[in-house]
Structure formats: C-alpha cells, structure tokens
XYZ file of C-alpha atoms in Angstrom:
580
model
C 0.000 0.000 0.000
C 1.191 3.856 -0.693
C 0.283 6.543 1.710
C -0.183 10.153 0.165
C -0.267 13.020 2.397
C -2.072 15.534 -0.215
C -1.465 18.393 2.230
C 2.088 18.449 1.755
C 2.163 17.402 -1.845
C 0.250 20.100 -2.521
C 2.587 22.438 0.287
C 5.767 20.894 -1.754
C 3.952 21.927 -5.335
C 2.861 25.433 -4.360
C 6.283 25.805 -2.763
C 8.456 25.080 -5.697
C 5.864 26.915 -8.475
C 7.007 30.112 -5.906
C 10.125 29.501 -6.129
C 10.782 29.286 -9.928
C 7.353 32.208 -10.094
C 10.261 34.275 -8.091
C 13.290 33.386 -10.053
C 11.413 34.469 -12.963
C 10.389 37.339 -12.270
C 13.816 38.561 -10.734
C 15.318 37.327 -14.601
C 12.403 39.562 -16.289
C 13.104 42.473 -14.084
C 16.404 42.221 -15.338
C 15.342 41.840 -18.437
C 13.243 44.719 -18.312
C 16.268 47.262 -16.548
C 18.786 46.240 -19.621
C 15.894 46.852 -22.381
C 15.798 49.916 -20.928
C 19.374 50.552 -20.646
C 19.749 49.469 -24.650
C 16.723 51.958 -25.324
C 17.714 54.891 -23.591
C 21.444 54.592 -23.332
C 21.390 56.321 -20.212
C 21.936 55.293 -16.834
C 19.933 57.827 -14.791
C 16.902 57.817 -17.784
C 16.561 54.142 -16.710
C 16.512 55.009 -12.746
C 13.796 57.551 -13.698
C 12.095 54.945 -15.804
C 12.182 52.210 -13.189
C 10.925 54.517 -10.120
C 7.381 54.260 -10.955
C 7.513 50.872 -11.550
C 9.397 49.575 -7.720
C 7.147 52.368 -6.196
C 3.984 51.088 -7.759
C 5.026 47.386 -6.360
C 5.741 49.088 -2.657
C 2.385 51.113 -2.917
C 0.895 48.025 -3.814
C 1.953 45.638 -1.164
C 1.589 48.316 1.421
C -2.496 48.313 1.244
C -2.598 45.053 0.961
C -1.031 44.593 3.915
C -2.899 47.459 5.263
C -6.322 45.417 4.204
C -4.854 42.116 5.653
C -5.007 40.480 2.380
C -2.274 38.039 1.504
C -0.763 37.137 -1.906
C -1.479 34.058 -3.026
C -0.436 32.034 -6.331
C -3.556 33.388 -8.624
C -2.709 37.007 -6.939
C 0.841 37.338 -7.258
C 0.459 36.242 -11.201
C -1.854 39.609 -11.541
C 0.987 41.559 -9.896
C 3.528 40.761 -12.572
C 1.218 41.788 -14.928
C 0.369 45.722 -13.593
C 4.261 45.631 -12.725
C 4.661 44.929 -16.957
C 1.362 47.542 -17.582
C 3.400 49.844 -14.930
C 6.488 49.324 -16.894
C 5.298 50.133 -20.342
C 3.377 53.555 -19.035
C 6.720 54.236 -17.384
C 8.652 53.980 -21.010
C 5.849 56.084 -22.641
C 6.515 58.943 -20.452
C 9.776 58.842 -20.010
C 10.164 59.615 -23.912
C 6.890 62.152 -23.253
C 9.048 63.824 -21.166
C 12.047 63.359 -23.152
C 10.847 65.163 -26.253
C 9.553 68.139 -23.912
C 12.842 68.111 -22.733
C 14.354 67.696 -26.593
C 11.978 70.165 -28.430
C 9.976 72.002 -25.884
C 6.734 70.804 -26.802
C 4.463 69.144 -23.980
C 3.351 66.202 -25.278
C 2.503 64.566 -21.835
C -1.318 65.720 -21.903
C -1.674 62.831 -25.484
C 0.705 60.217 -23.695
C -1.470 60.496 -20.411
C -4.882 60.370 -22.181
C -3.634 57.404 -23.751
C -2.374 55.556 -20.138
C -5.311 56.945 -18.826
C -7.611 54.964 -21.764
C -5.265 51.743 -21.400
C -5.639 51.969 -17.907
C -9.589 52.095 -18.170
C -10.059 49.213 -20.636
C -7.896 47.320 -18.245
C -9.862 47.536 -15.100
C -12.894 47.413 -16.967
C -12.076 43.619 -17.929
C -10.132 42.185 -14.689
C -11.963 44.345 -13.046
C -15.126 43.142 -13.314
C -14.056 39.886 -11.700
C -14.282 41.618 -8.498
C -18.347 40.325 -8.630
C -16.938 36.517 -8.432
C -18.386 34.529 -5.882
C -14.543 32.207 -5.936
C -12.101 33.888 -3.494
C -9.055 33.358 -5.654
C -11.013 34.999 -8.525
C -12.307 37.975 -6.336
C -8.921 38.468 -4.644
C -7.041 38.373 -8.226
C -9.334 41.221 -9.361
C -8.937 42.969 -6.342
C -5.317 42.562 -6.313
C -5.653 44.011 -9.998
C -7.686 47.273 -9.120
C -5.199 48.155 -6.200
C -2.234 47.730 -8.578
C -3.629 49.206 -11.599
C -4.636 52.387 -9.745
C -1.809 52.673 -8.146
C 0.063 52.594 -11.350
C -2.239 55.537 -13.069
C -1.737 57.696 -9.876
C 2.365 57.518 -9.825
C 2.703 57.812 -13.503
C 0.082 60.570 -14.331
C 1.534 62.589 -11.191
C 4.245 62.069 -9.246
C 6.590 60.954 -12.475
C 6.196 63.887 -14.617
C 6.738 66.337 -10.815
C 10.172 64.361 -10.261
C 11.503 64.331 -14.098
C 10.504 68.174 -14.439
C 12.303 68.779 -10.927
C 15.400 67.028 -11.609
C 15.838 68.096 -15.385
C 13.477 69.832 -17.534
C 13.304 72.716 -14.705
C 16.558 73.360 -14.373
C 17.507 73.823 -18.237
C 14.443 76.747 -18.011
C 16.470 78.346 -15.011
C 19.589 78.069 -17.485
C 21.352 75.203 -15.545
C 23.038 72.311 -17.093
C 21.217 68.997 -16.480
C 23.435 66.794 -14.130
C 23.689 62.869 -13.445
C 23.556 61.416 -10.178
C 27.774 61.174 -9.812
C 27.691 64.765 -10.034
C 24.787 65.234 -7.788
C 26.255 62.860 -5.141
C 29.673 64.504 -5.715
C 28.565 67.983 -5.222
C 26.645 66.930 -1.707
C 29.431 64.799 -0.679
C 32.051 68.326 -0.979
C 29.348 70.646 -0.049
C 28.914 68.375 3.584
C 32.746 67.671 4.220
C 32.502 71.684 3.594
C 29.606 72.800 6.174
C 30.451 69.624 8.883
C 34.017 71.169 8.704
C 32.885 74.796 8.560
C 30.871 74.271 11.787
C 34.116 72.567 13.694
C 36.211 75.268 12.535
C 33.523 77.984 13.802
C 32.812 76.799 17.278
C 36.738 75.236 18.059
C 38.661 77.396 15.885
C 37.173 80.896 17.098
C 37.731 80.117 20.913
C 41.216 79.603 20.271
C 42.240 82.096 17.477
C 40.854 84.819 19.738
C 43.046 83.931 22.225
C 46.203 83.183 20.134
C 49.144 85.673 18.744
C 52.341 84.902 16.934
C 53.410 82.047 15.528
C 50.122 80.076 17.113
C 47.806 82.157 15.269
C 49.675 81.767 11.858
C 49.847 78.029 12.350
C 45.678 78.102 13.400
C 45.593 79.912 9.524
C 47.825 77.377 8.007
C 45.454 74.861 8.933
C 42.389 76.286 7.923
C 43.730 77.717 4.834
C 45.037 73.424 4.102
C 41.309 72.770 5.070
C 39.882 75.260 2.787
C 42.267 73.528 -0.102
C 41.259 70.222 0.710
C 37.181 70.845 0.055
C 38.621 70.866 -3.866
C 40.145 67.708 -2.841
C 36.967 65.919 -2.345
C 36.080 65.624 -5.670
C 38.495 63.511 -7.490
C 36.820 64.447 -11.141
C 38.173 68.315 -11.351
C 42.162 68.815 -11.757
C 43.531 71.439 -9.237
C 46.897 72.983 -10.394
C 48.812 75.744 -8.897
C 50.987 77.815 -11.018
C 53.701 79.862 -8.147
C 55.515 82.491 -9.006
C 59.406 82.162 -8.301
C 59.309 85.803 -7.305
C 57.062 86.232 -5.117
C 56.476 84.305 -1.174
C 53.692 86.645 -0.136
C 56.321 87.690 2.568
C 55.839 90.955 2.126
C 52.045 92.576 2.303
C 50.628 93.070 -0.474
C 47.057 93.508 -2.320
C 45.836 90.205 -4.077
C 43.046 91.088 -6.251
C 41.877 88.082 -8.602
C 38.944 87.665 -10.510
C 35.839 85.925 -9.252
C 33.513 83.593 -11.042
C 32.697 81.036 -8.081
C 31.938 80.235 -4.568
C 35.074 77.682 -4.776
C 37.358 81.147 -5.724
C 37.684 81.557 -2.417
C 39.520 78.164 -1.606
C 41.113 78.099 -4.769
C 42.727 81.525 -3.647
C 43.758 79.210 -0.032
C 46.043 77.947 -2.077
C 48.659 80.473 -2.945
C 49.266 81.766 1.105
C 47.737 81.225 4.441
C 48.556 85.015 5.290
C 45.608 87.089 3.651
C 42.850 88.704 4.827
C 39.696 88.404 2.819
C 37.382 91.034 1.830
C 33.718 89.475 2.348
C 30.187 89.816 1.342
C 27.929 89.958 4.528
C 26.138 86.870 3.475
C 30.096 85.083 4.479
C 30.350 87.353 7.195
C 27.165 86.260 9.191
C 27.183 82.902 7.857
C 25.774 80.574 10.568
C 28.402 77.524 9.221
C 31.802 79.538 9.316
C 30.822 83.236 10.316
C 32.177 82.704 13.610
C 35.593 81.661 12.590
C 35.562 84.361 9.915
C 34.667 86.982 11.964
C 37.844 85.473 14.660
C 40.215 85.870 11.764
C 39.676 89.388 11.021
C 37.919 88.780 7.757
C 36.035 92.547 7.403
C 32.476 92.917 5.698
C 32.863 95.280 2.584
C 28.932 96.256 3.293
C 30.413 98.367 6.392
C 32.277 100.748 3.796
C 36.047 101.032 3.548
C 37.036 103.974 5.001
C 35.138 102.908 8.132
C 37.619 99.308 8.042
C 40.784 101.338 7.805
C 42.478 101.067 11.510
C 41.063 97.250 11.319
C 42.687 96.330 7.510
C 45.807 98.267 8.729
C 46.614 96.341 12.035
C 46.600 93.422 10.381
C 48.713 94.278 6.991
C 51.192 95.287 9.937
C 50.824 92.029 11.290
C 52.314 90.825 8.059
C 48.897 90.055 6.133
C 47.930 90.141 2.823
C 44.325 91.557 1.748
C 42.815 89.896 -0.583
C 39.677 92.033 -2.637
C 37.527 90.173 -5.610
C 37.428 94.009 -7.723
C 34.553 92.978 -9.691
C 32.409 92.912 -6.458
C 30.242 90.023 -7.892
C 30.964 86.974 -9.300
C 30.016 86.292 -13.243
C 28.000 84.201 -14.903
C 30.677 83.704 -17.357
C 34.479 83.802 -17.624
C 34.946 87.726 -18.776
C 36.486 89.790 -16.550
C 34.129 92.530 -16.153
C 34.580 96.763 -14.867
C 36.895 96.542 -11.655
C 35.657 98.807 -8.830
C 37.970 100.957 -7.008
C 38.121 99.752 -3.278
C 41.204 97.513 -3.965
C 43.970 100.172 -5.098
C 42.137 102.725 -2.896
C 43.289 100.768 -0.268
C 46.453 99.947 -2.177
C 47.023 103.465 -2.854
C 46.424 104.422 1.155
C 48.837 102.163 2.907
C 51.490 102.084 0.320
C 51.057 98.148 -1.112
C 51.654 96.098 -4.418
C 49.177 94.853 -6.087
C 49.163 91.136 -6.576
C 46.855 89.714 -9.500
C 46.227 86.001 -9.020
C 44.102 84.509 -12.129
C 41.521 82.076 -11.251
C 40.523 79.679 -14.466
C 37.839 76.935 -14.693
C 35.710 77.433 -12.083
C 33.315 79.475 -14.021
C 32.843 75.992 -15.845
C 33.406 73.570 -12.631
C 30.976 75.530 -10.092
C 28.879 78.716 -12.297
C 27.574 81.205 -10.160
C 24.218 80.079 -9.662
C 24.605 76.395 -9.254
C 25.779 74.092 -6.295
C 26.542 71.555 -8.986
C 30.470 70.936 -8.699
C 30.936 69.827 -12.649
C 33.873 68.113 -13.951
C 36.700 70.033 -15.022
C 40.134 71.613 -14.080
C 41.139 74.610 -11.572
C 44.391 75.990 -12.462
C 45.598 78.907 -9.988
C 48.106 81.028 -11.566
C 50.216 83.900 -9.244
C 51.297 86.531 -11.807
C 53.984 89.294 -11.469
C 53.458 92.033 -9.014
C 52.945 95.547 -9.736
C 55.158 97.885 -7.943
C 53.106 101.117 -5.949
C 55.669 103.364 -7.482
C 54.922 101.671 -11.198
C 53.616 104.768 -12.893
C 52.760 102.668 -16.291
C 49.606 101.628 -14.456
C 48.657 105.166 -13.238
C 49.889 108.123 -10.536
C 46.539 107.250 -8.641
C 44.009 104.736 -7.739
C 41.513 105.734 -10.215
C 43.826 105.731 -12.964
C 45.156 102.066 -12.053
C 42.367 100.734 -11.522
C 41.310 101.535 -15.147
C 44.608 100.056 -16.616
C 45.184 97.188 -14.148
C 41.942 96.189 -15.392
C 43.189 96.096 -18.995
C 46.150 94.533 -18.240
C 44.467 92.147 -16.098
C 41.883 91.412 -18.821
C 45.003 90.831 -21.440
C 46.957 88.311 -19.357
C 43.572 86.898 -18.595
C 43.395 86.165 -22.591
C 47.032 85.078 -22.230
C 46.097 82.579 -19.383
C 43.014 81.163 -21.330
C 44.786 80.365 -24.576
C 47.475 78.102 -22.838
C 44.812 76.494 -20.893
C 42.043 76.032 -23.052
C 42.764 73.208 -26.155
C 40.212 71.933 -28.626
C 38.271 69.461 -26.017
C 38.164 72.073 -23.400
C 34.761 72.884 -23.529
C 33.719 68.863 -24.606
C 31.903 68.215 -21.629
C 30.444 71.128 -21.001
C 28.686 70.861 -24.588
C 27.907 67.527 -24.063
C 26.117 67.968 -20.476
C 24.232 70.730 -22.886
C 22.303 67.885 -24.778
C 21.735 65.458 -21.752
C 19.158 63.479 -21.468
C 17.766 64.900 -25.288
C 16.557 62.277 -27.610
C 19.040 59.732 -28.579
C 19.338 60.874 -31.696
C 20.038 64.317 -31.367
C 23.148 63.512 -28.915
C 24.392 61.352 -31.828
C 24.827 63.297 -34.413
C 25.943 66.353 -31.663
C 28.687 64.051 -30.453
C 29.676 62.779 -34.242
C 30.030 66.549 -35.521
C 32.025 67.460 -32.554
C 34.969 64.322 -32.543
C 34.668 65.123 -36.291
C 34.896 68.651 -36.716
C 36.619 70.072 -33.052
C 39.981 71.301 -34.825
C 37.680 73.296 -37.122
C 35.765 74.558 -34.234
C 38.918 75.414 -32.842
C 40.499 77.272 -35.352
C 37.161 79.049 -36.335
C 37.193 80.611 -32.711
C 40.317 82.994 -33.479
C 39.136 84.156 -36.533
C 35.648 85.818 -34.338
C 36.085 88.555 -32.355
C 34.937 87.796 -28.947
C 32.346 90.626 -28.574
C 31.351 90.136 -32.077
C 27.683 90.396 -33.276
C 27.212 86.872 -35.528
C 24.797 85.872 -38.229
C 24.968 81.990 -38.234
C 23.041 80.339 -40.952
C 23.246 77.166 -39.447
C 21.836 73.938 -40.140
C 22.603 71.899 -37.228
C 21.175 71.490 -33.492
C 22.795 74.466 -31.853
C 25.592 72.967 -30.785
C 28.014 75.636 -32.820
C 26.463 78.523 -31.039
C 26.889 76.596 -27.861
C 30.679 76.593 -27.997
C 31.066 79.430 -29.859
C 29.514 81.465 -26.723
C 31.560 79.500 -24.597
C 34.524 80.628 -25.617
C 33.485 83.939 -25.395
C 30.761 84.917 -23.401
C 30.573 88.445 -25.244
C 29.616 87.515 -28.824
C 26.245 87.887 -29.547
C 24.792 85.363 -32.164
C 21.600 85.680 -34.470
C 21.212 82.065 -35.488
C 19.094 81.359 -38.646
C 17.720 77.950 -39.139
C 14.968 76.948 -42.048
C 14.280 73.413 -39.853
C 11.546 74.345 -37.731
C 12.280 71.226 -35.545
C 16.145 71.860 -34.788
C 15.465 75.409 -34.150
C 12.902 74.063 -31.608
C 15.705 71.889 -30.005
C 18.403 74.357 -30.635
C 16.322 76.784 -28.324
C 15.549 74.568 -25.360
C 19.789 74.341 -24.997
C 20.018 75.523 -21.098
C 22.474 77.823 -22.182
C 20.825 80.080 -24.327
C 19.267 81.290 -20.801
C 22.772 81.854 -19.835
C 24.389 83.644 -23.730
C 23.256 85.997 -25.979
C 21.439 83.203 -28.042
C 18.379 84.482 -30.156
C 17.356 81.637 -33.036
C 15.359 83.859 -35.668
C 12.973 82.608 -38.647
C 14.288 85.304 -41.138
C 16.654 88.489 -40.865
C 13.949 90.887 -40.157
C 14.455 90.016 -36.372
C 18.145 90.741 -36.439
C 18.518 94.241 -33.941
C 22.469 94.642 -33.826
C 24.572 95.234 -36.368
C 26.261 92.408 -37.718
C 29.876 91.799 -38.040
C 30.413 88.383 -39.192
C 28.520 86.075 -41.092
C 28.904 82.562 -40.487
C 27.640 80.218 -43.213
C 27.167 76.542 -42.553
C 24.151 75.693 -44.607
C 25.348 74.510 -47.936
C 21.663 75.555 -49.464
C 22.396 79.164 -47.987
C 23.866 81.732 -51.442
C 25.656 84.299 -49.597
C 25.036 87.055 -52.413
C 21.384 87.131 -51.648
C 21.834 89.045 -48.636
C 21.901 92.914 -50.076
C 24.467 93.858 -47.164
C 27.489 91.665 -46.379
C 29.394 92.860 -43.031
C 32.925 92.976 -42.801
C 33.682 89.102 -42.436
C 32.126 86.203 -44.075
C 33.132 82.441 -43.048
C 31.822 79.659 -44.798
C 32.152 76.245 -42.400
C 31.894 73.034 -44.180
C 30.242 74.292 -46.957
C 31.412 74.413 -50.593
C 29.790 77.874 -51.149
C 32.125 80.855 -51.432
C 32.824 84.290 -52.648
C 35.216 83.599 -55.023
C 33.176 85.706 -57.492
C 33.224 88.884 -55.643
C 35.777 91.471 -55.731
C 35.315 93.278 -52.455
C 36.482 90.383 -50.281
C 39.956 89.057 -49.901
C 40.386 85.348 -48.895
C 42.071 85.381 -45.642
C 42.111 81.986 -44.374
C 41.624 78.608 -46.234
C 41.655 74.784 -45.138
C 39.536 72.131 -46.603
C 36.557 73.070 -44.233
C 37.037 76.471 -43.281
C 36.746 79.461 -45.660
C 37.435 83.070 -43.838
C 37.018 86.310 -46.192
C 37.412 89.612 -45.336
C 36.511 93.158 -46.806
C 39.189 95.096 -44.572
C-alpha cells in the first residue's frame, strides 16, 4: 500500500511553483532594466524609468497589507502583470518627457490620455471579476484594481513632478542637467565643507581669539590646508597651482583676482595662508563659518572702507595680505568685467603692491548660480606684481584701476589660450544635450569628434564681442561653444528646420548667452559683423548687405566671385574672407 499526504504534496507543489514564479520574475526584471538601458542609453533615464515601476510594487503591497489580504499564487500572477502595464506607461513617459525636454513641446497631456484609456479598458475587464463569488477569482481582481490604480496615480503625477524637478526645470532656469555622480559629488564636498565649517567655527574661534604669533599663523595654516582640501573631495576636477618664483607673499601686499565662483575663495587658499579676505555679509554672518571668519579678522565690505581702515591696517602690519575680488560680484561667465575701485584705494592708502592672481575653470566647474560641482580643471596662476611706485599703471588709484583692469583682462586672454585646447569645452557641450533624444546627442557628439579642430580654429578668426549671423543647419551645438569661448559675442542664429530650431532653443544655455534663433533676418537688432555660413543651401550674395567678415564652415559655397572680399584663411573646411 502507498500513503499520500495531499497536504504536503500540494505544500511541496505550491512551494516550488514560488520559487521558480520568483526566479522568474527577478530574470524579467532584469530583463526589463537592460531593455531599458539598450533603449535609452542612459543610466539615470533608466533610474527615472524604473521609479514608478518599484514604487507602484511598494504602494501596492503596502495596502494590501494594510487590508490584511495576503498574496497568493492566482494574486501574485496579476501583480507581474500591472508591474509589466506599470512598466510600459513608465517607457511612454519617459520619452513624453524626453521630447519636452528635446523640443519644448508638452506632449505629456496625449501620452497620459492614452495611459489613462489603457488603464480604463484594463480595469474594466479584470476588473469586473471583483463580482466573483470564488475567493481566488475575487482576490485576483482585487489585487488588480489596487495595482492598476496605483500605477495611473504615480505615472500621471508624481513621475512627470520628479523628471521636471530634476531636469526639464533646471535647463528653463539656465542650468546644465546633471547625473547622479555629479549630484552625489557635489553633496558629498558641499557636507565635508559645512560639517568642517561648523568645527572650525565653534573650536577654531575660541582659540584664534586667544592666540598671537606664531600660534595664530599656524591656526591659519590649517584652515587655509582645510579650505584647499574641500577641492580635494572631488576627485573628477584637476587642481593645479601655477607659483611664481618671485614672489612668497612675505611681504604685504594687495591680491586682487577675478571671481567667477563660490570655490574662488579656496582656490585663492592655495597660494598663502597670510591674507585677509574682503567678504560679502552673506560670508560674514554665515551661521556655518561666520564665527571663525569673523575670529580671523575677515572685514564685511557692506560696512564701507574707510570705516575698516584702523582694522585692515593692524593686520597688513601684522604681516597680512588683503585679498579684494574688484569685480564685487561673481560672473555668470568667464569675462572679466569693470573693476571697482576699493582695492587700489586701499592699495594706494597704505602704500602696497598689487598682486593679481588669475583664477581659471571654475566658471565651468561651479557657475555662479549652481551648487553643482561639474567636472573640469582649476588651475591657480600667481602673476607678477605691480610695484606702488609703477607709474605705467597710473599716478593714482583711479587711474590704475582703469589700466590694471586692462592689463588684467590681457593676461587673462594670455592665461586662457594656454589652458584652453580643442576638447576644453567637450563636456560642457555635451552635459548641454543630456538626457535629449538619442538621436540628437548622436549626431551632436559625431560633428564634434569630427569637426573640433575646425571649431577650434574658427574661434580665433571671431572677435569675442562680435555680433554673428549663423546660418546654421545643425542642433545648436556651434552657437553653444562658440559662446563658450566667449561669453561676449552675440549670435543671431538662422535655421529653415523648424524642428532643430525648436531643439536648438531649449539648450540651457541660451538662458545663460546671448542666443536668439530667428525665422528670417527681419528680427536681427544689432549690427552684424560676421557672417557665419554653414548651410550649404544658404547663397551668400542674396543678402543685399554683407558685413565685414564672411566664413563659410563646411560648406562648398564661397565668394570667389566677388571682388570686395579678400580670402584670408583657407583649409579644406574652413573658408574666412574679409573686406578690410
């Protein structure tokens, strides 16, 4: 005879169909993330993608479990299938909001009629199994409604809030989109920063106000190596320091430099420990390192100079160094704009040099604006000082403060050239089209590897506060780094494709440049210096005015016909005339 216990037959059977039900569904989820992955070709698209998806599942299990209702075999089967409904609503969105992003149309209101339809039918036929009189029937349409609802709510709502938070938003405030290394990055510095800021405050201001000599330089030596090592924290961005042989900062002096960025200030940490900074009030009562800047004798501009005199003076006797941003404010961009007088007043009043220090990439690695810490490189350089008695810069502070602001400006220019090559601006072009429709970074990253030595060269043939005309024919990405390498120019961009204008315009940057894409020249304002010609349909000789430069850019157009313009550069690609 053969005993059968059906009980745990049936135990043993249900046990091992949820086993392999599990193993399945953890190979389809994978499945599912590297479709994804192939689709999008972006890692943080997919995260996006997938939220709605592991949320809906939480959401899910939480009321049941809230309405004491278990999963059983019958049940869990209708879960994988909202989780794949969930999954393809997710995908739909994610490209609604991708071409909003891309073009700057919202197309969400079609995509989430459509969900909203799908999602309709769908309830209406599992649905109406909720009127079963069989339990597992009635919980599997049960099980159903909760999921499928909670699947319309997440994706109709909460998706599009988070995608327009993290991305579209930020491009409208004209700030680069950003992936989730350069988020983390940025918190991580910004943390080490404020943790360290706070220690500094409440330890470091009990004992600098009770320390003199040799104690209180070595308190400043380590906060100034503190101050240094925030750059440190974020092993993506170069730091370089470029000393000057002649000069050790032994003697006082005036450091002016220019400012861009809230990291100018530790990038300046780097050159000397003995300086006194001139601060904005928002640094002087800061509740993270106010205390400790107040301590070191740091003195508020806001309180007016001639009030700070006795202070600023007792301390250049003491052997410091004051250190004054003259453009008051940081930029947006890298120019070096008007220089105010307060420095080489001060100069002027208690007989000191003037020390320029030039501060280059952090207008690209932290932009005014942003607490984003991007990629990049901070080079530091300590230039030449200027002698009080040097009358080629002026008999008074007004007068230098005019031409140290020239010169400044020119070895500025000097600085940039050495520093920035051909892929100097790569990343910061790319980051421009992040997260656009696959095809559109394509072709953006194609022209660039294919065509950067001809960007490069056509940069020094454009003044850089030039007014441009760019018949263009591409996605924007020419105006992009043409306005990155000089913030000045101011480009009129004609494009006859209605949809890469639309894309071309949605570039974060154009917030940030003097951008303005035009349907036809009756919207140009300025007069135009240069003509830029990259649309190999585009005659030049039906414009009735030419300006004074004309560039043709991989296009076999020319002026070889007309007489007024002299051919002053030529290379396969790059045509450069000239009426002068």
């Amino acid at each position: 005879a053969l005993a059968i216990d059906r009980q745990q037959m049936n135990e043993n059977f249900l046990g091992l169909l949820k086993n392999d039900f599990n193993t399945l569904i953890n190979y389809s989820l994978l499945a599912i993330i590297l479709t994804i992955i192939v689709f999008f070709r972006n890692f943080e698209l997919t995260v996006l993608t997938m939220f709605p998806i592991v949320l809906t599942g939480v959401v899910t299990a939480g009321i049941l479990y809230f309405l004491g209702l278990e999963l059983n075999i019958f049940s869990t089967v209708v879960c994988t299938l909202v989780f794949g409904v969930g999954d393809d609503f997710s995908i739909f969105l994610t490209q609604a909001m991708q071409k909003e992003h891309t073009t700057g149309k919202n197309e969400l209101p079609t995509y989430r009629t459509s969900i909203i339809l799908a999602v309709f039918t769908t309830i209406l036929s599992i649905g109406s199994l909720i009127f079963a009189k069989h339990p597992a029937l009635h919980s599997l349409a049960l099980v159903a409604l909760i999921g499928m609802f909670s699947v319309i709510i997440i994706t109709s709502t909460l998706y599009p809030f988070w995608f327009r938070l993290l991305i579209t938003n930020r491009a409208k405030k004209g700030l680069s989109p950003v992936t989730f290394r350069l988020f983390f990055n940025a918190v991580l510095s910004f943390l080490y920063y404020g943790i360290g800021g706070l220690l500094f405050s409440a330890i470091g201001s009990f004992f600098v106000k009770r320390s003199k000599g040799k104690t209180l330089n070595f308190i400043k030596l380590i906060l100034a190596k503190f101050l240094t090592s925030v750059l440190y924290t974020n092993p993506f961005v170069k730091k370089k320091l470029i000393k000057n042989p002649n000069e050790d900062f032994s003697r006082p002096a005036v450091i002016i430099a220019n400012h861009t960025s809230f990291l100018d200030t530790l990038a300046l940490a780097m050159t000397t420990h003995k300086i006194i900074y001139l601060v904005n009030d928002w640094v002087y009562n800061s509740p993270v390192f106010g205390k400790i800047v107040r301590a070191l004798g740091f003195y508020p501009v806001s309180q007016g100079i001639e009030n700070g005199m006795e202070k600023l003076r007792e301390k250049v006797d003491q052997g410091y160094s004051l250190v004054v941003f003259p453009e008051a404010e940081r930029s947006y961009t890298n120019d070096i704009k008007r220089f105010h007088k307060g420095a080489f007043y001060i100069a002027e009043e208690f007989g000191l040099d003037v020390v320029p220090v030039y501060i280059h990439g952090n207008s690209e690695v932290q932009p005014k604006g942003d607490f984003i810490i991007y990629d990049g490189s901070i080079t530091v350089k300590v230039g030449d000082r200027i002698d009080k008695n040097d009358e080629r810069f002026g008999k008074n502070y007004s007068e230098r403060t005019k031409k140290i602001n020239a010169f400044f400006r020119e070895q500025f220019a000097k600085f940039r050239s050495e520093l920035e090559d051909e892929n100097y601006f790569k990343k910061k072009l790319f980051l421009s089209y992040l997260y656009k429709d696959n095809e559109v970074v394509q072709e953006v990253k194609e022209d660039f590897n294919k065509n950067k030595s001809v960007y490069f060269e056509l940069n020094k043939h454009i003044p850089k506060d030039a007014n441009i005309l760019h018949i263009a024919d591409d996605f924007g990405q020419k105006d992009v780094l043409l306005t990155l390498q000089q913030a000045s120019r101011r480009i009129f961009s004609l494009m006859k494709d209605e949809e890469k204008r639309q894309i071309a315009e949605q570039i974060y940057l154009v917030k940030r440049r003097k951008i303005k894409y035009i349907k036809n020249s009756t919207e140009i304002d300025k007069k135009i210096d240069v003509l830029l010609v990259a649309d190999e349909s585009f005659k030049a000789d039906t414009l009735a005015d030419l300006p004074e430069t004309v560039i043709f850019l991989n296009v076999k157009n020319t002026l070889t016909e007309n007489n007024n313009y002299t051919l002053k550069f030529s290379s396969d690609s790059l045509k450069v005339f000239s009426s002068e």
